[in-house]
């Protein structure tokens, strides 16, 4: 089957099975084209609550599918490719963080949405890269234990100087691999380009940015800007999507190695097989865990809206 034929089959199967396909912005162009909604982690969470369909397929990583299930327990939710995890989400263990919480009883646990369901059950509020600053400002607590991403935590801490932050040393292996010299080399190669950076990058990279934001934030900024050239400091799929959306502008990756292999694992065939009931993984969650974990997501939506 050609890509177009496969996409046509997917559109037909979606209709026949009353399925909504949600895709994170790091998915391939071919997957974004068949999705009902494409966005960053925050926008996907909002969509998860309102999608009218009986079934949802998440093209992204596991914690994103789990978030959909938490918010839509009556829907059947599938992760298109069961191998798609997020290494950052797996970094911190619930029991360890429970012990840390006991050491700092007057600190609110603010968890990046890139965490496991188990860890979410002990978080006070969740945040995403596009909502973290707003939510940390809005919550009543003055003291914040921010987990797991030290880079996003440092960025938020600098934006919210009125609060006290404790950070732990987790992070995204894809973004944290790059340092100031990579940022400077890209800027030297493209001196007229604006540098747009995801806050999962190290502070030594972020400090050179002209704009710092989520995947959707970066895309919206580049589409609206008058500038004609941009260096993209996040997963390289964003370079491809932007080049597709804005053919009159030029987009360069900060590094050719800025690739999240977990996000790349999902293919159009995975979506097709999942729709046929021959692939993917249905997310199953016991009700007690779901109720404990969804509280911090609902709080995120309440403060972030
Ligand atoms: P966004 O919040 O920008 O979607 O980022 C999610 C993510 O995993 C980035 O690495
Ligand atoms: Fe996780 Fe990083 Fe991949 Fe995002 S880019 S899904 S944080 S490993």
mmCIF file of C-alpha atoms and ligand atoms in Angstrom:
data_model
loop_
_atom_site.group_PDB
_atom_site.id
_atom_site.type_symbol
_atom_site.label_atom_id
_atom_site.label_comp_id
_atom_site.label_asym_id
_atom_site.label_seq_id
_atom_site.Cartn_x
_atom_site.Cartn_y
_atom_site.Cartn_z
ATOM 1 C CA UNK A 1 0.000 0.000 0.000
ATOM 2 C CA UNK A 2 1.212 3.529 -0.664
ATOM 3 C CA UNK A 3 1.151 6.058 2.183
ATOM 4 C CA UNK A 4 -1.954 7.673 0.633
ATOM 5 C CA UNK A 5 -3.775 4.320 0.348
ATOM 6 C CA UNK A 6 -2.909 3.484 3.938
ATOM 7 C CA UNK A 7 -4.172 6.883 5.089
ATOM 8 C CA UNK A 8 -7.454 6.340 3.192
ATOM 9 C CA UNK A 9 -7.910 2.959 4.915
ATOM 10 C CA UNK A 10 -7.241 4.618 8.278
ATOM 11 C CA UNK A 11 -9.867 7.319 7.634
ATOM 12 C CA UNK A 12 -12.410 4.600 6.786
ATOM 13 C CA UNK A 13 -11.549 2.480 9.844
ATOM 14 C CA UNK A 14 -11.744 5.564 12.094
ATOM 15 C CA UNK A 15 -15.300 6.221 10.950
ATOM 16 C CA UNK A 16 -16.363 2.569 11.162
ATOM 17 C CA UNK A 17 -14.982 2.150 14.697
ATOM 18 C CA UNK A 18 -15.860 5.613 16.121
ATOM 19 C CA UNK A 19 -12.226 6.312 16.951
ATOM 20 C CA UNK A 20 -10.510 9.619 17.619
ATOM 21 C CA UNK A 21 -6.791 9.782 16.881
ATOM 22 C CA UNK A 22 -4.709 12.120 19.017
ATOM 23 C CA UNK A 23 -1.123 12.829 17.956
ATOM 24 C CA UNK A 24 1.670 14.632 19.770
ATOM 25 C CA UNK A 25 3.472 17.231 17.638
ATOM 26 C CA UNK A 26 6.565 14.985 17.516
ATOM 27 C CA UNK A 27 4.748 12.456 15.305
ATOM 28 C CA UNK A 28 5.579 12.147 11.616
ATOM 29 C CA UNK A 29 3.859 14.295 8.998
ATOM 30 C CA UNK A 30 1.996 11.184 7.719
ATOM 31 C CA UNK A 31 0.523 10.503 11.179
ATOM 32 C CA UNK A 32 -0.369 14.163 11.794
ATOM 33 C CA UNK A 33 -2.356 14.115 8.533
ATOM 34 C CA UNK A 34 -4.673 11.304 9.737
ATOM 35 C CA UNK A 35 -5.033 12.624 13.306
ATOM 36 C CA UNK A 36 -8.189 14.358 14.549
ATOM 37 C CA UNK A 37 -6.031 16.563 16.723
ATOM 38 C CA UNK A 38 -2.300 17.351 16.896
ATOM 39 C CA UNK A 39 -0.794 19.335 19.752
ATOM 40 C CA UNK A 40 1.487 19.631 22.761
ATOM 41 C CA UNK A 41 0.975 17.713 26.008
ATOM 42 C CA UNK A 42 -1.305 20.358 27.506
ATOM 43 C CA UNK A 43 -3.615 20.660 24.495
ATOM 44 C CA UNK A 44 -3.790 16.858 24.196
ATOM 45 C CA UNK A 45 -4.948 16.638 27.834
ATOM 46 C CA UNK A 46 -7.749 19.121 27.162
ATOM 47 C CA UNK A 47 -8.798 17.249 24.011
ATOM 48 C CA UNK A 48 -8.822 13.957 25.927
ATOM 49 C CA UNK A 49 -11.578 15.313 28.122
ATOM 50 C CA UNK A 50 -13.849 16.440 25.303
ATOM 51 C CA UNK A 51 -13.413 13.977 22.403
ATOM 52 C CA UNK A 52 -16.891 12.557 21.700
ATOM 53 C CA UNK A 53 -15.736 9.156 20.345
ATOM 54 C CA UNK A 54 -15.980 5.744 22.004
ATOM 55 C CA UNK A 55 -12.319 4.922 21.272
ATOM 56 C CA UNK A 56 -9.134 6.971 21.350
ATOM 57 C CA UNK A 57 -5.771 6.050 19.863
ATOM 58 C CA UNK A 58 -2.817 8.020 21.212
ATOM 59 C CA UNK A 59 0.113 8.463 18.858
ATOM 60 C CA UNK A 60 2.726 9.638 21.313
ATOM 61 C CA UNK A 61 4.287 8.099 24.404
ATOM 62 C CA UNK A 62 2.768 6.014 27.208
ATOM 63 C CA UNK A 63 2.174 8.737 29.794
ATOM 64 C CA UNK A 64 0.090 10.621 27.207
ATOM 65 C CA UNK A 65 -2.189 7.607 26.632
ATOM 66 C CA UNK A 66 -2.450 7.114 30.406
ATOM 67 C CA UNK A 67 -3.476 10.756 30.825
ATOM 68 C CA UNK A 68 -6.270 10.256 28.270
ATOM 69 C CA UNK A 69 -7.495 7.191 30.163
ATOM 70 C CA UNK A 70 -7.451 9.093 33.475
ATOM 71 C CA UNK A 71 -9.580 11.867 31.997
ATOM 72 C CA UNK A 72 -11.875 9.617 29.938
ATOM 73 C CA UNK A 73 -12.346 6.395 31.921
ATOM 74 C CA UNK A 74 -15.395 5.339 29.912
ATOM 75 C CA UNK A 75 -13.498 5.377 26.632
ATOM 76 C CA UNK A 76 -11.296 2.599 25.332
ATOM 77 C CA UNK A 77 -7.869 4.178 25.042
ATOM 78 C CA UNK A 78 -5.016 2.652 23.068
ATOM 79 C CA UNK A 79 -1.323 3.457 22.753
ATOM 80 C CA UNK A 80 -0.592 2.961 19.036
ATOM 81 C CA UNK A 81 2.830 1.414 19.688
ATOM 82 C CA UNK A 82 3.296 -0.183 23.133
ATOM 83 C CA UNK A 83 7.095 0.310 22.956
ATOM 84 C CA UNK A 84 6.740 4.106 23.031
ATOM 85 C CA UNK A 85 7.784 5.104 26.540
ATOM 86 C CA UNK A 86 9.286 8.344 27.807
ATOM 87 C CA UNK A 87 12.600 7.694 29.600
ATOM 88 C CA UNK A 88 12.140 10.840 31.716
ATOM 89 C CA UNK A 89 8.734 9.629 32.936
ATOM 90 C CA UNK A 90 10.309 6.392 34.205
ATOM 91 C CA UNK A 91 13.145 8.115 36.071
ATOM 92 C CA UNK A 92 11.538 8.729 39.451
ATOM 93 C CA UNK A 93 10.024 6.106 41.668
ATOM 94 C CA UNK A 94 6.843 6.762 43.662
ATOM 95 C CA UNK A 95 8.264 5.333 46.907
ATOM 96 C CA UNK A 96 11.436 7.427 46.669
ATOM 97 C CA UNK A 97 9.444 10.618 46.055
ATOM 98 C CA UNK A 98 7.114 9.711 48.957
ATOM 99 C CA UNK A 99 10.191 9.677 51.215
ATOM 100 C CA UNK A 100 11.414 13.004 49.794
ATOM 101 C CA UNK A 101 7.940 14.447 50.434
ATOM 102 C CA UNK A 102 8.207 13.471 54.102
ATOM 103 C CA UNK A 103 11.499 15.376 54.314
ATOM 104 C CA UNK A 104 9.824 18.535 52.963
ATOM 105 C CA UNK A 105 6.257 18.441 54.324
ATOM 106 C CA UNK A 106 5.572 22.112 53.582
ATOM 107 C CA UNK A 107 6.466 21.759 49.864
ATOM 108 C CA UNK A 108 3.837 21.174 47.166
ATOM 109 C CA UNK A 109 4.892 18.392 44.765
ATOM 110 C CA UNK A 110 4.614 19.828 41.252
ATOM 111 C CA UNK A 111 5.022 17.023 38.717
ATOM 112 C CA UNK A 112 5.761 17.479 35.035
ATOM 113 C CA UNK A 113 3.123 15.496 33.137
ATOM 114 C CA UNK A 114 6.029 13.338 31.858
ATOM 115 C CA UNK A 115 5.674 11.029 34.894
ATOM 116 C CA UNK A 116 4.146 7.607 35.548
ATOM 117 C CA UNK A 117 0.565 7.175 36.763
ATOM 118 C CA UNK A 118 1.953 5.821 40.061
ATOM 119 C CA UNK A 119 3.965 8.987 40.631
ATOM 120 C CA UNK A 120 0.985 11.185 39.764
ATOM 121 C CA UNK A 121 -0.954 9.614 42.657
ATOM 122 C CA UNK A 122 1.310 11.476 45.124
ATOM 123 C CA UNK A 123 1.706 14.755 43.203
ATOM 124 C CA UNK A 124 -0.223 17.844 44.278
ATOM 125 C CA UNK A 125 -0.475 19.303 40.789
ATOM 126 C CA UNK A 126 0.714 18.410 37.293
ATOM 127 C CA UNK A 127 2.191 20.836 34.781
ATOM 128 C CA UNK A 128 3.252 20.740 31.133
ATOM 129 C CA UNK A 129 5.968 22.765 29.441
ATOM 130 C CA UNK A 130 3.384 25.310 28.233
ATOM 131 C CA UNK A 131 1.565 25.651 31.573
ATOM 132 C CA UNK A 132 4.295 25.229 34.216
ATOM 133 C CA UNK A 133 5.073 28.917 34.792
ATOM 134 C CA UNK A 134 1.401 29.925 34.980
ATOM 135 C CA UNK A 135 0.527 27.085 37.372
ATOM 136 C CA UNK A 136 3.534 27.555 39.680
ATOM 137 C CA UNK A 137 2.574 31.228 39.969
ATOM 138 C CA UNK A 138 -1.113 30.431 40.555
ATOM 139 C CA UNK A 139 -1.001 27.699 43.205
ATOM 140 C CA UNK A 140 -1.265 29.018 46.766
ATOM 141 C CA UNK A 141 1.815 27.155 48.064
ATOM 142 C CA UNK A 142 5.005 29.192 48.351
ATOM 143 C CA UNK A 143 7.318 26.146 48.431
ATOM 144 C CA UNK A 144 7.555 23.861 45.410
ATOM 145 C CA UNK A 145 9.271 20.494 44.984
ATOM 146 C CA UNK A 146 9.501 20.278 41.183
ATOM 147 C CA UNK A 147 9.919 16.793 39.636
ATOM 148 C CA UNK A 148 11.417 15.240 37.541
ATOM 149 C CA UNK A 149 12.982 17.659 35.019
ATOM 150 C CA UNK A 150 15.756 19.834 36.459
ATOM 151 C CA UNK A 151 16.011 21.849 33.233
ATOM 152 C CA UNK A 152 12.315 22.732 33.033
ATOM 153 C CA UNK A 153 12.409 23.260 36.821
ATOM 154 C CA UNK A 154 15.308 25.721 36.517
ATOM 155 C CA UNK A 155 13.515 27.620 33.760
ATOM 156 C CA UNK A 156 10.299 27.847 35.825
ATOM 157 C CA UNK A 157 12.219 28.805 38.978
ATOM 158 C CA UNK A 158 13.798 31.740 37.114
ATOM 159 C CA UNK A 159 10.378 32.876 35.864
ATOM 160 C CA UNK A 160 8.759 32.619 39.312
ATOM 161 C CA UNK A 161 11.298 34.247 41.671
ATOM 162 C CA UNK A 162 8.662 34.872 44.345
ATOM 163 C CA UNK A 163 8.533 31.127 45.211
ATOM 164 C CA UNK A 164 11.016 28.669 46.738
ATOM 165 C CA UNK A 165 11.941 25.714 44.543
ATOM 166 C CA UNK A 166 13.615 22.410 45.289
ATOM 167 C CA UNK A 167 14.692 20.548 42.157
ATOM 168 C CA UNK A 168 15.738 16.931 41.668
ATOM 169 C CA UNK A 169 18.152 15.818 38.986
ATOM 170 C CA UNK A 170 15.935 14.156 36.361
ATOM 171 C CA UNK A 171 15.528 15.219 32.760
ATOM 172 C CA UNK A 172 14.950 14.376 29.127
ATOM 173 C CA UNK A 173 17.903 12.461 27.666
ATOM 174 C CA UNK A 174 17.044 13.755 24.187
ATOM 175 C CA UNK A 175 17.143 17.457 25.065
ATOM 176 C CA UNK A 176 19.728 17.344 27.884
ATOM 177 C CA UNK A 177 22.352 15.850 25.550
ATOM 178 C CA UNK A 178 23.074 19.295 24.098
ATOM 179 C CA UNK A 179 25.124 22.035 25.632
ATOM 180 C CA UNK A 180 26.147 25.637 25.029
ATOM 181 C CA UNK A 181 28.667 24.699 22.349
ATOM 182 C CA UNK A 182 25.893 23.065 20.249
ATOM 183 C CA UNK A 183 23.752 26.195 20.585
ATOM 184 C CA UNK A 184 26.658 28.465 19.662
ATOM 185 C CA UNK A 185 27.689 26.295 16.691
ATOM 186 C CA UNK A 186 24.128 26.400 15.299
ATOM 187 C CA UNK A 187 23.941 30.176 15.796
ATOM 188 C CA UNK A 188 27.321 30.621 14.085
ATOM 189 C CA UNK A 189 26.183 28.507 11.108
ATOM 190 C CA UNK A 190 22.928 30.513 10.800
ATOM 191 C CA UNK A 191 23.673 34.023 12.083
ATOM 192 C CA UNK A 192 20.371 35.498 10.839
ATOM 193 C CA UNK A 193 18.155 32.856 12.390
ATOM 194 C CA UNK A 194 16.062 33.214 15.548
ATOM 195 C CA UNK A 195 16.742 30.469 18.093
ATOM 196 C CA UNK A 196 13.572 28.770 19.436
ATOM 197 C CA UNK A 197 14.154 26.412 22.353
ATOM 198 C CA UNK A 198 12.167 23.915 24.437
ATOM 199 C CA UNK A 199 12.636 24.377 28.211
ATOM 200 C CA UNK A 200 13.721 20.724 28.551
ATOM 201 C CA UNK A 201 17.069 21.941 27.154
ATOM 202 C CA UNK A 202 19.880 22.800 29.570
ATOM 203 C CA UNK A 203 20.016 26.352 30.992
ATOM 204 C CA UNK A 204 23.290 26.836 29.062
ATOM 205 C CA UNK A 205 21.273 26.386 25.837
ATOM 206 C CA UNK A 206 18.105 28.171 27.009
ATOM 207 C CA UNK A 207 20.058 31.326 27.854
ATOM 208 C CA UNK A 208 20.822 31.842 24.139
ATOM 209 C CA UNK A 209 17.173 31.497 23.046
ATOM 210 C CA UNK A 210 15.103 34.208 21.390
ATOM 211 C CA UNK A 211 11.969 32.302 22.378
ATOM 212 C CA UNK A 212 11.415 29.519 24.950
ATOM 213 C CA UNK A 213 8.260 27.406 24.782
ATOM 214 C CA UNK A 214 6.499 24.091 24.300
ATOM 215 C CA UNK A 215 6.392 22.264 20.986
ATOM 216 C CA UNK A 216 3.168 24.080 20.033
ATOM 217 C CA UNK A 217 4.529 27.355 21.407
ATOM 218 C CA UNK A 218 7.593 27.064 19.167
ATOM 219 C CA UNK A 219 5.467 26.259 16.117
ATOM 220 C CA UNK A 220 3.028 29.107 16.717
ATOM 221 C CA UNK A 221 5.872 31.572 17.302
ATOM 222 C CA UNK A 222 7.691 30.584 14.089
ATOM 223 C CA UNK A 223 4.507 30.759 11.996
ATOM 224 C CA UNK A 224 3.611 34.224 13.295
ATOM 225 C CA UNK A 225 7.105 35.786 13.301
ATOM 226 C CA UNK A 226 8.230 38.148 10.547
ATOM 227 C CA UNK A 227 11.710 36.562 10.613
ATOM 228 C CA UNK A 228 12.577 34.182 7.786
ATOM 229 C CA UNK A 229 15.085 31.803 9.432
ATOM 230 C CA UNK A 230 14.866 29.769 12.632
ATOM 231 C CA UNK A 231 17.037 27.302 14.545
ATOM 232 C CA UNK A 232 14.831 24.777 16.325
ATOM 233 C CA UNK A 233 15.989 23.616 19.757
ATOM 234 C CA UNK A 234 13.631 20.691 20.155
ATOM 235 C CA UNK A 235 12.918 17.323 18.511
ATOM 236 C CA UNK A 236 13.652 17.479 14.805
ATOM 237 C CA UNK A 237 10.122 16.538 13.711
ATOM 238 C CA UNK A 238 9.232 20.163 14.519
ATOM 239 C CA UNK A 239 11.733 21.300 11.866
ATOM 240 C CA UNK A 240 9.931 19.133 9.302
ATOM 241 C CA UNK A 241 6.418 20.266 10.312
ATOM 242 C CA UNK A 242 7.413 23.925 10.227
ATOM 243 C CA UNK A 243 9.131 23.601 6.859
ATOM 244 C CA UNK A 244 5.955 22.006 5.544
ATOM 245 C CA UNK A 245 3.708 24.721 7.037
ATOM 246 C CA UNK A 246 5.919 27.686 6.043
ATOM 247 C CA UNK A 247 7.652 26.929 2.723
ATOM 248 C CA UNK A 248 8.809 30.572 2.406
ATOM 249 C CA UNK A 249 10.831 30.335 5.662
ATOM 250 C CA UNK A 250 13.918 28.275 6.545
ATOM 251 C CA UNK A 251 14.216 25.970 9.552
ATOM 252 C CA UNK A 252 17.427 24.399 10.850
ATOM 253 C CA UNK A 253 17.850 21.812 13.616
ATOM 254 C CA UNK A 254 20.075 22.829 16.546
ATOM 255 C CA UNK A 255 21.619 19.370 16.003
ATOM 256 C CA UNK A 256 20.918 16.518 13.613
ATOM 257 C CA UNK A 257 20.971 14.248 16.693
ATOM 258 C CA UNK A 258 18.028 15.952 18.412
ATOM 259 C CA UNK A 259 15.819 12.916 17.885
ATOM 260 C CA UNK A 260 13.531 11.204 20.409
ATOM 261 C CA UNK A 261 13.637 7.546 19.396
ATOM 262 C CA UNK A 262 10.629 6.818 21.590
ATOM 263 C CA UNK A 263 8.489 9.300 19.710
ATOM 264 C CA UNK A 264 9.832 7.969 16.410
ATOM 265 C CA UNK A 265 8.826 4.370 17.092
ATOM 266 C CA UNK A 266 5.148 4.878 16.124
ATOM 267 C CA UNK A 267 4.378 4.365 12.434
ATOM 268 C CA UNK A 268 1.330 4.749 10.222
ATOM 269 C CA UNK A 269 1.103 0.946 10.108
ATOM 270 C CA UNK A 270 0.895 0.863 13.935
ATOM 271 C CA UNK A 271 -2.154 3.123 13.721
ATOM 272 C CA UNK A 272 -3.693 0.966 10.981
ATOM 273 C CA UNK A 273 -3.069 -2.269 12.925
ATOM 274 C CA UNK A 274 -4.404 -0.736 16.121
ATOM 275 C CA UNK A 275 -7.621 0.296 14.334
ATOM 276 C CA UNK A 276 -8.000 -3.250 12.989
ATOM 277 C CA UNK A 277 -7.623 -4.654 16.529
ATOM 278 C CA UNK A 278 -4.350 -6.317 15.572
ATOM 279 C CA UNK A 279 -1.882 -4.072 17.392
ATOM 280 C CA UNK A 280 -1.437 -1.297 19.909
ATOM 281 C CA UNK A 281 -2.107 -1.712 23.606
ATOM 282 C CA UNK A 282 -5.295 -0.901 25.444
ATOM 283 C CA UNK A 283 -4.575 1.173 28.565
ATOM 284 C CA UNK A 284 -6.032 -0.498 31.620
ATOM 285 C CA UNK A 285 -6.108 1.305 34.970
ATOM 286 C CA UNK A 286 -7.750 0.303 38.219
ATOM 287 C CA UNK A 287 -10.299 2.845 39.423
ATOM 288 C CA UNK A 288 -8.582 3.535 42.756
ATOM 289 C CA UNK A 289 -5.296 4.437 41.034
ATOM 290 C CA UNK A 290 -7.094 6.480 38.388
ATOM 291 C CA UNK A 291 -8.980 8.532 40.954
ATOM 292 C CA UNK A 292 -5.790 9.192 42.927
ATOM 293 C CA UNK A 293 -3.784 10.148 39.821
ATOM 294 C CA UNK A 294 -6.386 12.246 37.983
ATOM 295 C CA UNK A 295 -6.605 14.765 40.839
ATOM 296 C CA UNK A 296 -3.302 16.414 39.896
ATOM 297 C CA UNK A 297 -4.316 16.507 36.202
ATOM 298 C CA UNK A 298 -7.671 18.116 37.018
ATOM 299 C CA UNK A 299 -5.862 20.666 39.166
ATOM 300 C CA UNK A 300 -3.536 21.408 36.238
ATOM 301 C CA UNK A 301 -6.538 22.054 33.984
ATOM 302 C CA UNK A 302 -8.194 24.206 36.657
ATOM 303 C CA UNK A 303 -5.112 26.434 37.194
ATOM 304 C CA UNK A 304 -3.866 26.303 33.613
ATOM 305 C CA UNK A 305 -7.106 27.204 31.857
HETATM 306 P P1 LIG B 1 5.335 19.513 25.079
HETATM 307 O O1 LIG B 1 4.754 19.867 26.401
HETATM 308 O O2 LIG B 1 5.975 20.670 24.418
HETATM 309 O O3 LIG B 1 4.374 18.789 24.245
HETATM 310 O O4 LIG B 1 6.564 18.528 25.335
HETATM 311 C C1 LIG B 1 6.411 17.186 25.631
HETATM 312 C C2 LIG B 1 7.682 16.489 25.483
HETATM 313 O O5 LIG B 1 7.791 15.320 25.779
HETATM 314 C C3 LIG B 1 8.809 17.255 24.995
HETATM 315 O O6 LIG B 1 9.928 16.480 24.998
HETATM 316 FE FE1 LIG B 2 10.355 11.995 26.813
HETATM 317 FE FE2 LIG B 2 12.309 13.595 26.013
HETATM 318 FE FE3 LIG B 2 11.131 11.996 24.258
HETATM 319 FE FE4 LIG B 2 9.838 14.135 25.264
HETATM 320 S S1 LIG B 2 11.651 14.128 23.953
HETATM 321 S S2 LIG B 2 9.040 12.060 25.029
HETATM 322 S S3 LIG B 2 10.641 14.141 27.365
HETATM 323 S S4 LIG B 2 12.359 11.364 26.050
#
